[in-house]
Coordinates of C-alpha atoms and ligand atoms in Angstrom, one line a residue:
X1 CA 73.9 149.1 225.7
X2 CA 76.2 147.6 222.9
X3 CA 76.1 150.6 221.3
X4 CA 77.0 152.8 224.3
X5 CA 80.1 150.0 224.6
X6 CA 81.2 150.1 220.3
X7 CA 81.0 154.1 220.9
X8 CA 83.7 153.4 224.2
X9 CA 85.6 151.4 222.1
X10 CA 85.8 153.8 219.3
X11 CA 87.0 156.7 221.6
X12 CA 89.7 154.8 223.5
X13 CA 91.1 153.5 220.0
X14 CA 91.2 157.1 218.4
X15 CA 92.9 158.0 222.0
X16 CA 95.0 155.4 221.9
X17 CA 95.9 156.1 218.4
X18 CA 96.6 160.0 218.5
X19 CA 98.6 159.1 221.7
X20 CA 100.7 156.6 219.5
X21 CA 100.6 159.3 217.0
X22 CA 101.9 162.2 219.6
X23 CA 104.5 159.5 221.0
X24 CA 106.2 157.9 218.3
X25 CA 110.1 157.8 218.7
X26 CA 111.9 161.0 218.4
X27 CA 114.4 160.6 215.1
X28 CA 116.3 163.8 215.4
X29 CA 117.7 165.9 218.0
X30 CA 118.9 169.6 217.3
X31 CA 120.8 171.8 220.2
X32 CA 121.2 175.3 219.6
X33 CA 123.6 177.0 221.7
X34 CA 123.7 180.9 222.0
X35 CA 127.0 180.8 223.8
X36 CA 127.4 183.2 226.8
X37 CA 123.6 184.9 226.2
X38 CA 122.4 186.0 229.3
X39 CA 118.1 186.1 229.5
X40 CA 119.0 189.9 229.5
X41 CA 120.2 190.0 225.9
X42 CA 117.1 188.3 224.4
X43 CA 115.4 190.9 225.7
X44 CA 117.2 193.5 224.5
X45 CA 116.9 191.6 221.1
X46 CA 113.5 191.3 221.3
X47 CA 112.9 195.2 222.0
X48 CA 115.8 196.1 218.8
X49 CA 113.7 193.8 216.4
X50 CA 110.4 195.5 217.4
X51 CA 111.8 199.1 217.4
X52 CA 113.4 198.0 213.9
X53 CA 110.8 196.2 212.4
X54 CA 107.0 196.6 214.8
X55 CA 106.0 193.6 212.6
X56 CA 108.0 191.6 214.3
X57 CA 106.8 191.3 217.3
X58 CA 108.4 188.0 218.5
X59 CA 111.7 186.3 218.5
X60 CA 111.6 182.9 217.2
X61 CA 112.3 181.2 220.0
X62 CA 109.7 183.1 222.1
X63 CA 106.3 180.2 221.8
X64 CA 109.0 177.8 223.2
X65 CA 111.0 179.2 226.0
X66 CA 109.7 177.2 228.8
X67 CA 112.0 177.0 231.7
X68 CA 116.0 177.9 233.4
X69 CA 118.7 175.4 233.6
X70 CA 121.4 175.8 236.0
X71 CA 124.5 175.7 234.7
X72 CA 127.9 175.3 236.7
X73 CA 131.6 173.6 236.3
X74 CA 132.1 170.4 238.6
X75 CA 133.8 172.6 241.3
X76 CA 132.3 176.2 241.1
X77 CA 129.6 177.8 240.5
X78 CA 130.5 179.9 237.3
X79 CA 131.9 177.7 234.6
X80 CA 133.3 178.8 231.3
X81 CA 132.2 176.9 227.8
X82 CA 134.2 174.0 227.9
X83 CA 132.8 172.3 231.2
X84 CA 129.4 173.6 230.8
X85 CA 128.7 172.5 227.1
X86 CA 130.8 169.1 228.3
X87 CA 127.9 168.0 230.7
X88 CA 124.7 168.9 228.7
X89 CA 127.0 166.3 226.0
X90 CA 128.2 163.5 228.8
X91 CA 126.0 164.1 231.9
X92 CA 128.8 165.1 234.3
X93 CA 130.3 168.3 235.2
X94 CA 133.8 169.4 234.9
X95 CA 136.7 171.8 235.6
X96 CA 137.6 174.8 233.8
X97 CA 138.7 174.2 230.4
X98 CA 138.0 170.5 230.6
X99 CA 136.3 169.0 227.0
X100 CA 134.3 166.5 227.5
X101 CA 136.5 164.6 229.8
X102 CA 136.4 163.6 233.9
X103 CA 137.7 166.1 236.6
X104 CA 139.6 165.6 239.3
X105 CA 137.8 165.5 242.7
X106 CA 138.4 168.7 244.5
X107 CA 136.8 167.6 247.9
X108 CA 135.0 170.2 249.5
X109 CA 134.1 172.7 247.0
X110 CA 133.1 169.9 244.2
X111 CA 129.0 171.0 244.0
X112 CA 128.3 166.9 243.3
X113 CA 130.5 164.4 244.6
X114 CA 133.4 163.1 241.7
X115 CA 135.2 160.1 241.9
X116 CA 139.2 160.8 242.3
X117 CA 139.6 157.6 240.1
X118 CA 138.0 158.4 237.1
X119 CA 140.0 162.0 237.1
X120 CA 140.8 162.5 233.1
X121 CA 138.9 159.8 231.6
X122 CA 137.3 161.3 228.8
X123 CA 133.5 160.8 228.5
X124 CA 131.3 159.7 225.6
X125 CA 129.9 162.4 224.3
X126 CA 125.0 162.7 223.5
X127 CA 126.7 163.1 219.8
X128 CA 129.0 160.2 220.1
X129 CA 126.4 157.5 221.6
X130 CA 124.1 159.0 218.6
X131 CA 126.4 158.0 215.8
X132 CA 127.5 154.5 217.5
X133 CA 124.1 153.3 218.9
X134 CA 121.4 154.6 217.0
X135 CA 123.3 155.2 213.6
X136 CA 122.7 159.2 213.3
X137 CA 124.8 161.0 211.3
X138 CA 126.3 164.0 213.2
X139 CA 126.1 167.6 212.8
X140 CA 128.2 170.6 214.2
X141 CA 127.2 174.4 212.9
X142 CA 129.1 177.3 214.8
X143 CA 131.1 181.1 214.1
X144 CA 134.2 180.5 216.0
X145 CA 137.0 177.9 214.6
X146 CA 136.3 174.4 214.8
X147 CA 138.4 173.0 217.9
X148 CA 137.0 175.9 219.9
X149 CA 135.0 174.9 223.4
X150 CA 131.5 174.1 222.4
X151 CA 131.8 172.0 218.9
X152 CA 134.8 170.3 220.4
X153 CA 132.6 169.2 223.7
X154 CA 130.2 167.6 221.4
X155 CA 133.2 165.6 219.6
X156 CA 136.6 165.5 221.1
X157 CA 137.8 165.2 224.3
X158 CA 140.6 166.8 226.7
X159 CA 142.0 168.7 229.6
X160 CA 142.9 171.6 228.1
X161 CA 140.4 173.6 225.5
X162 CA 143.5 175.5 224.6
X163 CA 145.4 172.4 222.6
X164 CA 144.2 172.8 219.6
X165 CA 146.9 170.4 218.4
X166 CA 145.5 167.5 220.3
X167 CA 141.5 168.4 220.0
X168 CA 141.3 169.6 216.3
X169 CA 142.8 165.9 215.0
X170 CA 140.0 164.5 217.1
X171 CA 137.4 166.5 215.8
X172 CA 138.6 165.1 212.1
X173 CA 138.5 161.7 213.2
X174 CA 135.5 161.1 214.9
X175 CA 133.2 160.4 212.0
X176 CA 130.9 163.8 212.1
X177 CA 128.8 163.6 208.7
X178 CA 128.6 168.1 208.6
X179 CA 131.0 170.5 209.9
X180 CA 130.2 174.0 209.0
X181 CA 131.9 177.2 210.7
X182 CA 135.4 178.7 211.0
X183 CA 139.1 177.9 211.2
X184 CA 140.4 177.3 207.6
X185 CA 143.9 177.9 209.0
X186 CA 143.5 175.1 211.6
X187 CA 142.7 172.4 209.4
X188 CA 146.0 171.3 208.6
X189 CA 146.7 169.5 204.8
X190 CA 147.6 166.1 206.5
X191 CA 143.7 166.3 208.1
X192 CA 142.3 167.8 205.2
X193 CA 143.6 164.9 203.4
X194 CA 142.2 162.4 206.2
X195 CA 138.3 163.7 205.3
X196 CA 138.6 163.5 201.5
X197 CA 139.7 160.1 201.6
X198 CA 136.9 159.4 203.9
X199 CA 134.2 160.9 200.8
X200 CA 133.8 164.2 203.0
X201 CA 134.0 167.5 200.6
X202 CA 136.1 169.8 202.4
X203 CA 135.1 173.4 200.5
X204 CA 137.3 176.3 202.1
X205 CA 136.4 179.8 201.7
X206 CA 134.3 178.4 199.0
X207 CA 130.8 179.6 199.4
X208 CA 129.9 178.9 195.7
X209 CA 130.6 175.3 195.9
X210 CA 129.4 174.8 199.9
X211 CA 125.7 176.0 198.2
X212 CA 125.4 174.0 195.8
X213 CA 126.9 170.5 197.3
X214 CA 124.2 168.4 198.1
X215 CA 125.7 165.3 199.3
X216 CA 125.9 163.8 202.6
X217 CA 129.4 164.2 204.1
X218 CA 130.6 167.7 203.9
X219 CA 133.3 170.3 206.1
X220 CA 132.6 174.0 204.9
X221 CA 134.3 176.5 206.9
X222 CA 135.0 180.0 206.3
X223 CA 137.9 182.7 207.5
X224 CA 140.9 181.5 209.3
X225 CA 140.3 181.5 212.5
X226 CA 136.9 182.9 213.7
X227 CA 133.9 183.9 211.3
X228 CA 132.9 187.5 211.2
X229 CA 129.9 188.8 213.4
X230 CA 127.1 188.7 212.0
X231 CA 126.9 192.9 211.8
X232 CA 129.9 193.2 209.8
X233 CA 129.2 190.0 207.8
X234 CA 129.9 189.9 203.9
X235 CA 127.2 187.8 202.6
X236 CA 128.7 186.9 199.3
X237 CA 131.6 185.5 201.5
X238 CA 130.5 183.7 204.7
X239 CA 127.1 182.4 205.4
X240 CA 124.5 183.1 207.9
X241 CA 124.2 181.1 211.3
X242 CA 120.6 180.5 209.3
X243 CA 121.9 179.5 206.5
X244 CA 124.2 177.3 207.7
X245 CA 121.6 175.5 210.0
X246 CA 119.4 175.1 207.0
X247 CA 122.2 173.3 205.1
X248 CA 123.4 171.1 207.7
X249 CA 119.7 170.1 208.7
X250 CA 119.2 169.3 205.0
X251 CA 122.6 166.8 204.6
X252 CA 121.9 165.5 207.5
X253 CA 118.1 164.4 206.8
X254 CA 119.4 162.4 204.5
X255 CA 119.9 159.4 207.1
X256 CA 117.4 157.5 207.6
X257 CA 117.8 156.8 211.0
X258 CA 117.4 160.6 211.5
X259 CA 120.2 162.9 213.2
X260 CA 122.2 164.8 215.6
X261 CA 122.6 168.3 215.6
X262 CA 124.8 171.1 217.6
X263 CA 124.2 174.8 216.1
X264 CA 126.1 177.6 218.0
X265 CA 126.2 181.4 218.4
X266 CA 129.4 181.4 219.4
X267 CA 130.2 185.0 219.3
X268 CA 127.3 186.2 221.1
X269 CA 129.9 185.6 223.9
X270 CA 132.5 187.1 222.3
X271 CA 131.0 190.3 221.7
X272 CA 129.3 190.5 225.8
X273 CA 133.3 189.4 226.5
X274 CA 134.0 192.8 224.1
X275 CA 131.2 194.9 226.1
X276 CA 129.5 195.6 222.3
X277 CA 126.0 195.7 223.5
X278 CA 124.7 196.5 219.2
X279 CA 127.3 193.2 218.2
X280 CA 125.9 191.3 221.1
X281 CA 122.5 192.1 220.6
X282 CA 122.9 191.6 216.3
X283 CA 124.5 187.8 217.2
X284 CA 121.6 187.2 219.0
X285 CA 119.1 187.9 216.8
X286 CA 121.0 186.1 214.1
X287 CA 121.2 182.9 216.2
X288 CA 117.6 183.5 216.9
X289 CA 116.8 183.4 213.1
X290 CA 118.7 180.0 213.0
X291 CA 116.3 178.7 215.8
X292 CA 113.6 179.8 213.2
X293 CA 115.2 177.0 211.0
X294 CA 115.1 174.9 213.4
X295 CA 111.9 174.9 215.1
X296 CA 110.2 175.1 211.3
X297 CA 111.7 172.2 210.5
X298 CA 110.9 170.0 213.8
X299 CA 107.5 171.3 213.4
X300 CA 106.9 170.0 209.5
X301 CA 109.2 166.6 210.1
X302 CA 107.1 165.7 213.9
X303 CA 109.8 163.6 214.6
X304 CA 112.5 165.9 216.0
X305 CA 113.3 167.4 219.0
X306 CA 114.8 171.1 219.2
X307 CA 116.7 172.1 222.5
X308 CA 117.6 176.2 223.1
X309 CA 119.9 176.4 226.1
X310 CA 122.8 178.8 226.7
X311 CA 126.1 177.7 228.2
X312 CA 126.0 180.0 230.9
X313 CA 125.7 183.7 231.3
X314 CA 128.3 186.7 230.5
X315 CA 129.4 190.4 230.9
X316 CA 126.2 191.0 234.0
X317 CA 124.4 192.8 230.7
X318 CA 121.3 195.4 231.3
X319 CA 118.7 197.3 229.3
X320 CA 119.6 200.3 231.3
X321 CA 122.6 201.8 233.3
X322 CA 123.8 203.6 236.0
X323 CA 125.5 205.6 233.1
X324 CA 123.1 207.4 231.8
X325 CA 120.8 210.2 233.9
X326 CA 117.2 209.2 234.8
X327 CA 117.7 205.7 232.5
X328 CA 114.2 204.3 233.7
X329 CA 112.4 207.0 232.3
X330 CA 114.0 206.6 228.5
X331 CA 111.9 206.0 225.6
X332 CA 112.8 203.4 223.1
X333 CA 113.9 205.4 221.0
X334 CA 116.4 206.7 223.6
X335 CA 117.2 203.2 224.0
X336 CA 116.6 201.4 220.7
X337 CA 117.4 204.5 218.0
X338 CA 120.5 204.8 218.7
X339 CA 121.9 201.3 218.8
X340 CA 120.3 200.7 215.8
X341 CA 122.2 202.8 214.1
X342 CA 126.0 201.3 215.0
X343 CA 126.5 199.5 211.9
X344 CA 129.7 197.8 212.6
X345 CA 131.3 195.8 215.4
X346 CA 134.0 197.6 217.8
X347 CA 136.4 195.7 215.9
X348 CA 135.1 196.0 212.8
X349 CA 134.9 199.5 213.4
X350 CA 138.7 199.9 214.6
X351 CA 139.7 198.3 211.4
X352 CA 137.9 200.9 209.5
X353 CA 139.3 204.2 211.0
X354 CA 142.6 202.8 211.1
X355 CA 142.3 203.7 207.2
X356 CA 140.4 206.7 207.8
X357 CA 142.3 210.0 207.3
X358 CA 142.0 212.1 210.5
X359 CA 140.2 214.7 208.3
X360 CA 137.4 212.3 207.6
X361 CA 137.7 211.0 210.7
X362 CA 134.1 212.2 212.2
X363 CA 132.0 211.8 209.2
X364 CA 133.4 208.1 209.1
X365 CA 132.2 207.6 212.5
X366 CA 129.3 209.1 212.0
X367 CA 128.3 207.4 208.8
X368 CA 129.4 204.0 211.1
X369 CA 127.9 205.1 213.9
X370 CA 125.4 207.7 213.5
X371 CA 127.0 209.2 216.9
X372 CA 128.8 212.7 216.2
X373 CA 131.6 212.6 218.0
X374 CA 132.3 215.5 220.6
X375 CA 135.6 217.3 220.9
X376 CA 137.0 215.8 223.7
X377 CA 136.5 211.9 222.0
X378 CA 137.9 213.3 218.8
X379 CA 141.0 214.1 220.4
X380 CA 141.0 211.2 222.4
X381 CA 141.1 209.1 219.0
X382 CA 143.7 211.0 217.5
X383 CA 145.7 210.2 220.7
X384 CA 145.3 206.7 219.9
X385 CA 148.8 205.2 219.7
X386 CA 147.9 202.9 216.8
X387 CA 146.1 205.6 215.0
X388 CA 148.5 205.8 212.2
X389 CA 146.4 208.6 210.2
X390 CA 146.6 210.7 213.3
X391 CA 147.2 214.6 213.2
X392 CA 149.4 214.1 216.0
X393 CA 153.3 212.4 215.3
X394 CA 154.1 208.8 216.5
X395 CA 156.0 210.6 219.4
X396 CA 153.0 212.5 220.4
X397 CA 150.6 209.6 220.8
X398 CA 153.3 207.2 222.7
X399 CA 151.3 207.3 225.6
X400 CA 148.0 207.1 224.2
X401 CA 145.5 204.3 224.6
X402 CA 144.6 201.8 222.2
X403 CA 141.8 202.3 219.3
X404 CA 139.7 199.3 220.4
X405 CA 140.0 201.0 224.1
X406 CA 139.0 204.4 223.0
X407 CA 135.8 203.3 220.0
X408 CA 134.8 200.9 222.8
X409 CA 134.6 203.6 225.2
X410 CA 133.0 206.0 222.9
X411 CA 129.9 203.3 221.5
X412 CA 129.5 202.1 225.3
X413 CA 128.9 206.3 225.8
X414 CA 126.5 207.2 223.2
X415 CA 124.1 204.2 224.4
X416 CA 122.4 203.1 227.5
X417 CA 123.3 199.4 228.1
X418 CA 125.2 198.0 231.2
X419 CA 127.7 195.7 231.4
X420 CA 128.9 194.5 235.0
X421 CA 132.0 192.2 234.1
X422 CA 133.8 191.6 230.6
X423 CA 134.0 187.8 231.8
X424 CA 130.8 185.0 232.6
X425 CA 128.4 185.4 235.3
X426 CA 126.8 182.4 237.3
X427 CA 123.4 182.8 237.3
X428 CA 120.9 180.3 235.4
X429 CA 120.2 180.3 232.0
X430 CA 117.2 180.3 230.0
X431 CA 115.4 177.3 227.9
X432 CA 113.1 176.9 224.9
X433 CA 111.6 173.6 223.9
X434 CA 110.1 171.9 221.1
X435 CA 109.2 168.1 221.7
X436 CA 106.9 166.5 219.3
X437 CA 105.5 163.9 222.2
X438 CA 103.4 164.7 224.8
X439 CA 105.7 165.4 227.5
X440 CA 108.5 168.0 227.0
X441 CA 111.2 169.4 229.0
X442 CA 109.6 172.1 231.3
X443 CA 110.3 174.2 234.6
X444 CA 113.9 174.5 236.3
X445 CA 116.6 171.7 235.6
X446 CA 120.1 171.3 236.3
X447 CA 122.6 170.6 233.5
X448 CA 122.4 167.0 234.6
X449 CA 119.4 166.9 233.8
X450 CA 119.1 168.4 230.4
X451 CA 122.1 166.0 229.5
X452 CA 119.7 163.2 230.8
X453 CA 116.7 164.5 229.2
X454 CA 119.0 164.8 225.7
X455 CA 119.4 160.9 226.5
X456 CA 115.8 159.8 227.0
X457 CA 114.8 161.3 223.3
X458 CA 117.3 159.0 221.4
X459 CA 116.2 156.0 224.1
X460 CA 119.7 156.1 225.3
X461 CA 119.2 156.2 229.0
X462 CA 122.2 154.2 230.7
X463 CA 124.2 153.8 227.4
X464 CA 126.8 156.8 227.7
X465 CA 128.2 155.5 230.6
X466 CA 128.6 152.1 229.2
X467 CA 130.2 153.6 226.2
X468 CA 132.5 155.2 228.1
X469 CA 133.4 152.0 229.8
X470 CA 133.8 150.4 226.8
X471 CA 135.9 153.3 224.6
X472 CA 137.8 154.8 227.2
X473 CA 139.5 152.3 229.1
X474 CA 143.1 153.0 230.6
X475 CA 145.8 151.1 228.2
X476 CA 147.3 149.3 231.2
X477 CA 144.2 147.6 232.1
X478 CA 143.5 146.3 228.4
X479 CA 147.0 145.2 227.4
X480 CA 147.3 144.2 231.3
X481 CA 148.5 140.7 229.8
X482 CA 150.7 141.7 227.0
X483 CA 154.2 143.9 226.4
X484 CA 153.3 147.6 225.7
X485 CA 155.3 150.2 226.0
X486 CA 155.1 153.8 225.1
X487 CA 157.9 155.7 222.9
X488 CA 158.3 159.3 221.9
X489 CA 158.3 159.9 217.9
X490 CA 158.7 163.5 217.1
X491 CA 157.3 164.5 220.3
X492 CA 154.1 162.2 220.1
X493 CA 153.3 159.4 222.3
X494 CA 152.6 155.8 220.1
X495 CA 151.8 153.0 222.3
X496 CA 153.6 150.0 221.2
X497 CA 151.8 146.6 222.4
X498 CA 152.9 143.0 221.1
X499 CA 151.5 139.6 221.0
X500 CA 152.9 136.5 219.7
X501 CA 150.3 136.9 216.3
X502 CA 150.1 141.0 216.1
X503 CA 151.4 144.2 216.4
X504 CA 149.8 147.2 217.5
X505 CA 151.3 150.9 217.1
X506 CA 149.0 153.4 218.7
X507 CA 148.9 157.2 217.9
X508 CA 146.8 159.8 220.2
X509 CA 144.4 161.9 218.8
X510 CA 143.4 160.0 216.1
X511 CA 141.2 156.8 215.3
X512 CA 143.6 155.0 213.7
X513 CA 145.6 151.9 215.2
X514 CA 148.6 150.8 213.3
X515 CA 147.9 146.4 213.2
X516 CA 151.3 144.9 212.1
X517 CA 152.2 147.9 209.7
X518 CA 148.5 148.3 208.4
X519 CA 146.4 151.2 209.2
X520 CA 142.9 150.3 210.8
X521 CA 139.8 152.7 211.1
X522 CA 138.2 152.4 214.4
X523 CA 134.5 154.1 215.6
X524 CA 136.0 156.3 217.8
X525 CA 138.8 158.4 219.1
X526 CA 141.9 157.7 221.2
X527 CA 143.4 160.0 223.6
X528 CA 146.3 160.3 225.1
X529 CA 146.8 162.5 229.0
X530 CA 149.9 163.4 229.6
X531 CA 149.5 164.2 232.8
X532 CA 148.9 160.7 234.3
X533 CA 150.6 159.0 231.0
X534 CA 147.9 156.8 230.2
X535 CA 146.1 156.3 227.0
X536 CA 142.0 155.6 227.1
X537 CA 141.3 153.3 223.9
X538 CA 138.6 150.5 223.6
X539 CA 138.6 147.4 225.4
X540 CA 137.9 144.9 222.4
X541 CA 141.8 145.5 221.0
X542 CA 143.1 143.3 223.6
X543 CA 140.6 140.9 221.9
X544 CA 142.1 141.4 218.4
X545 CA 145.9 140.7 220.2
X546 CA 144.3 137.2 221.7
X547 CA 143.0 136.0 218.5
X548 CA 145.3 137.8 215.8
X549 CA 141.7 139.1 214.2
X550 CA 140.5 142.2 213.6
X551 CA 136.9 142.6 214.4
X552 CA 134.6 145.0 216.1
Ligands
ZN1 ZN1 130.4 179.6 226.6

């Protein structure tokens, strides 16, 4: 009988003990974003990498994909990047082109109820409560420029998506360890500045140096504006989404209370935007090699948690179209050869012919392409009124369309894809999980919920909104006892507020507050809205104005 009872013992300990093993705390959190990808595109990357390489038979993300998450902005039911990417990072939906900040109510057609109060307040952001609460160190990977939608939901916070001049300043200033992506332009010299004083390497257009830096703090980003996609990529110049993941995971380990990561495809939804069914397909399968990084990593470390969620859906794409004649009965090769062999984006490919001679016009397109082009698209091209290398005169092509019209035209012609919209769609998106513990994130979830989910790995639960109560308070209710006032220097608002002991000058946009002439780092951002005049800063300053002491 004792026996029988040792040998019970002995089982519920090892149970207990691989439980505990399953369950310890989760250390690092990656998101991977393929922005805009509609389920329908993973399939269509799925069949190109099997007709390219049988192999392959899987996409990386494939063992994981485990549920649909619907995705919406706070007052209809197709959202674009900014308010969709906001709540999976705050928890609350929001307007169109609202980062990471409160919407208005709109009473009636709001899909969960807002408060009209709260209208503009920006939110803390998952990545935010990361860094303050639980010490991560941050991480943003992406192919568009750095103060575009989905990085900037993740780290800066306003109305309008657009202002670059208000969100890029933010995105400097709010302490994220590993920026990698594009938008060498947009970082001005004054910011640039800002992270080298802070012991961030800044390497621009620098690939050689960006490889072999293997510090902690670190801004690499590549091309002015937007990187290129990944089918007309130069890899001696700009690196892969991969790539880029890899690095960033391997700074970023180097905390050891573990990390925070956002990795997007951005231009997957630039190229459905562009109706390019090979770019879209090629930016899928690139981000899908990143998610390879990813999940190999979370699987070797056990401590991390991987998230694969689009934004929301775009262009209504299909494997098959009303286009073509009897399209449910092509092969794959019908389907698959000949999109395999578009080697270049539309606008890559525009570029290219615009420095073709019209003699060498169809073997260009044809090398390009492998699609010979027919008579009547020849002379549509050479109608193109920015065709410079034309045989027709300037005066003859006047009327003519546009190159990226026309080589759209002809790609979208020669393959059998379909494309129902050049804007987003509103259906749900898909999700892939990895979670080390024994519960992960299955079935159908609302973006809430992901965000809430997101929480619950870092053990962060109630603490975003706290943060935000904290950090975002409107100036009149913190200075409420003292004389503020706000006055316009070269077209920026600086929030002036005295005590009998201190000074404070306040500038938007950044997180530094001016105490009697001396500059002062704070933990997080201030912002200024224009449109109800208010600045949300940190409760504690009024503290600092009471005792004349500057503390946390
Ligand atoms: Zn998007």
């Amino acid at each position: 009988m004792k026996k029988i009872a040792n040998l019970l013992l002995l089982l519920l300990l090892l149970a207990g003990s691989s439980l505990f093993a399953q369950d310890k705390p989760i250390k690092n959190v990656i998101l991977m974003i393929p922005d805009g990808a509609s389920l329908s595109v993973v399939s269509a990357a799925r069949w190109y990498q099997r007709y390219n390489h049988p192999e392959i038979s899987q996409l990386n993300m494939d063992p994981y994909l485990c549920g649909t998450i619907l995705t919406y902005s706070s007052n209809a039911p197709i959202g674009d990047s900014a308010p969709t990417t906001s709540c999976y990072m705050t928890g609350y939906p929001s307007r169109a082109g609202f980062v990471a900040t409160y919407p208005p109510a709109d009473p009636g057609n709001d899909i969960l109820p807002m408060d009209p109060d709260r209208a503009y307040q920006p939110l803390i952001t998952f990545m935010e409560a990361a860094r303050l609460v639980r010490g991560k160190s941050t991480g943003l990977v992406f192919t568009c420029e750095f103060p575009h939608a989905t990085p900037a939901d993740c780290a800066a916070h306003s109305y309008d998506r657009d202002n670059y001049s208000w969100i890029a300043p933010q995105m400097v200033h709010n302490g994220v360890d590993v920026v990698i992506g594009g938008g060498v332009k947009i970082l001005t010299p004054p910011l640039k500045e800002y992270l080298e004083k802070e012991g961030c390497r800044v390497f621009l257009n620098d690939i050689e140096n960006y490889r072999a830096y293997s510090g902690a703090k670190m801004w690499a980003l590549f091309k002015d504006k937007d990187m290129s996609y990944d089918i007309d990529r130069d890899p001696a110049k700009e690196p892969s989404l991969a790539e880029m993941t890899q690095k960033a995971i391997q700074l970023l380990s180097k905390n050891k209370n573990g990390f925070v990561l956002m990795v997007e495809g951005s231009k997957v939804d630039w190229a459905a935007h562009a109706n390019d069914a090979a770019t879209l397909i090629t930016e899928l399968i690139a981000f899908d090699k990143a998610c390879g990084v990813a999940f190999d990593f979370a699987k070797e470390n056990e401590e991390t948690v991987v998230v694969v969620v689009p934004d929301h859906g775009n262009s209504g794409f299909s494997i098959g179209s009303k286009k073509c004649a009897k399209y449910s009965q092509l092969t794959k090769e019908e389907l698959f050869g000949s999109i395999s062999r578009i080697k270049v984006s539309a606008d890559n490919l525009v570029e290219k012919l615009k420095n073709t001679n019209a003699f060498r016009l169809k073997e260009a397109v044809m090398e390009l392409t492998g699609i010979s082009l027919t008579d009547n698209e020849f002379t549509e091209l050479m109608l193109c009124s920015d065709y410079d290398r034309s045989f027709l005169s300037e005066g003859e092509r006047m009327q003519g369309s546009k190159l990226i019209k026309v080589v759209s035209k002809i790609l979208d012609d020669h393959t059998c894809f379909g494309f129902t919209t050049a804007g987003h769609t509103g259906e749900e998106v898909f999700l892939a999980n990895y979670d080390p513990r024994s519960n992960g994130f299955i079935g159908h979830h609302t973006n809430v919920e992901l965000n809430h989910y997101l929480r619950q790995t870092l053990d962060l639960d109630t603490r975003l909104e706290s943060l935000t109560n904290e950090y975002f308070v409107k100036h009149y209710e913190v200075f409420a006892n003292y004389a503020y006032t706000i006055v316009n220097r070269n077209n920026v608002p600086v929030l002036e507020v005295k005590s009998k002991k201190m000074k404070l000058e306040i500038t938007p946009n950044t997180n530094i507050v001016k105490v009697n002439n001396q500059d002062h780092k704070l933990n997080s951002v201030i912002v200024y809205v224009d449109k109800n005049n208010t600045f949300y800063l940190p409760r504690f300053l009024s503290n600092w104005l009471n005792s004349g002491k500057i503390f946390p």
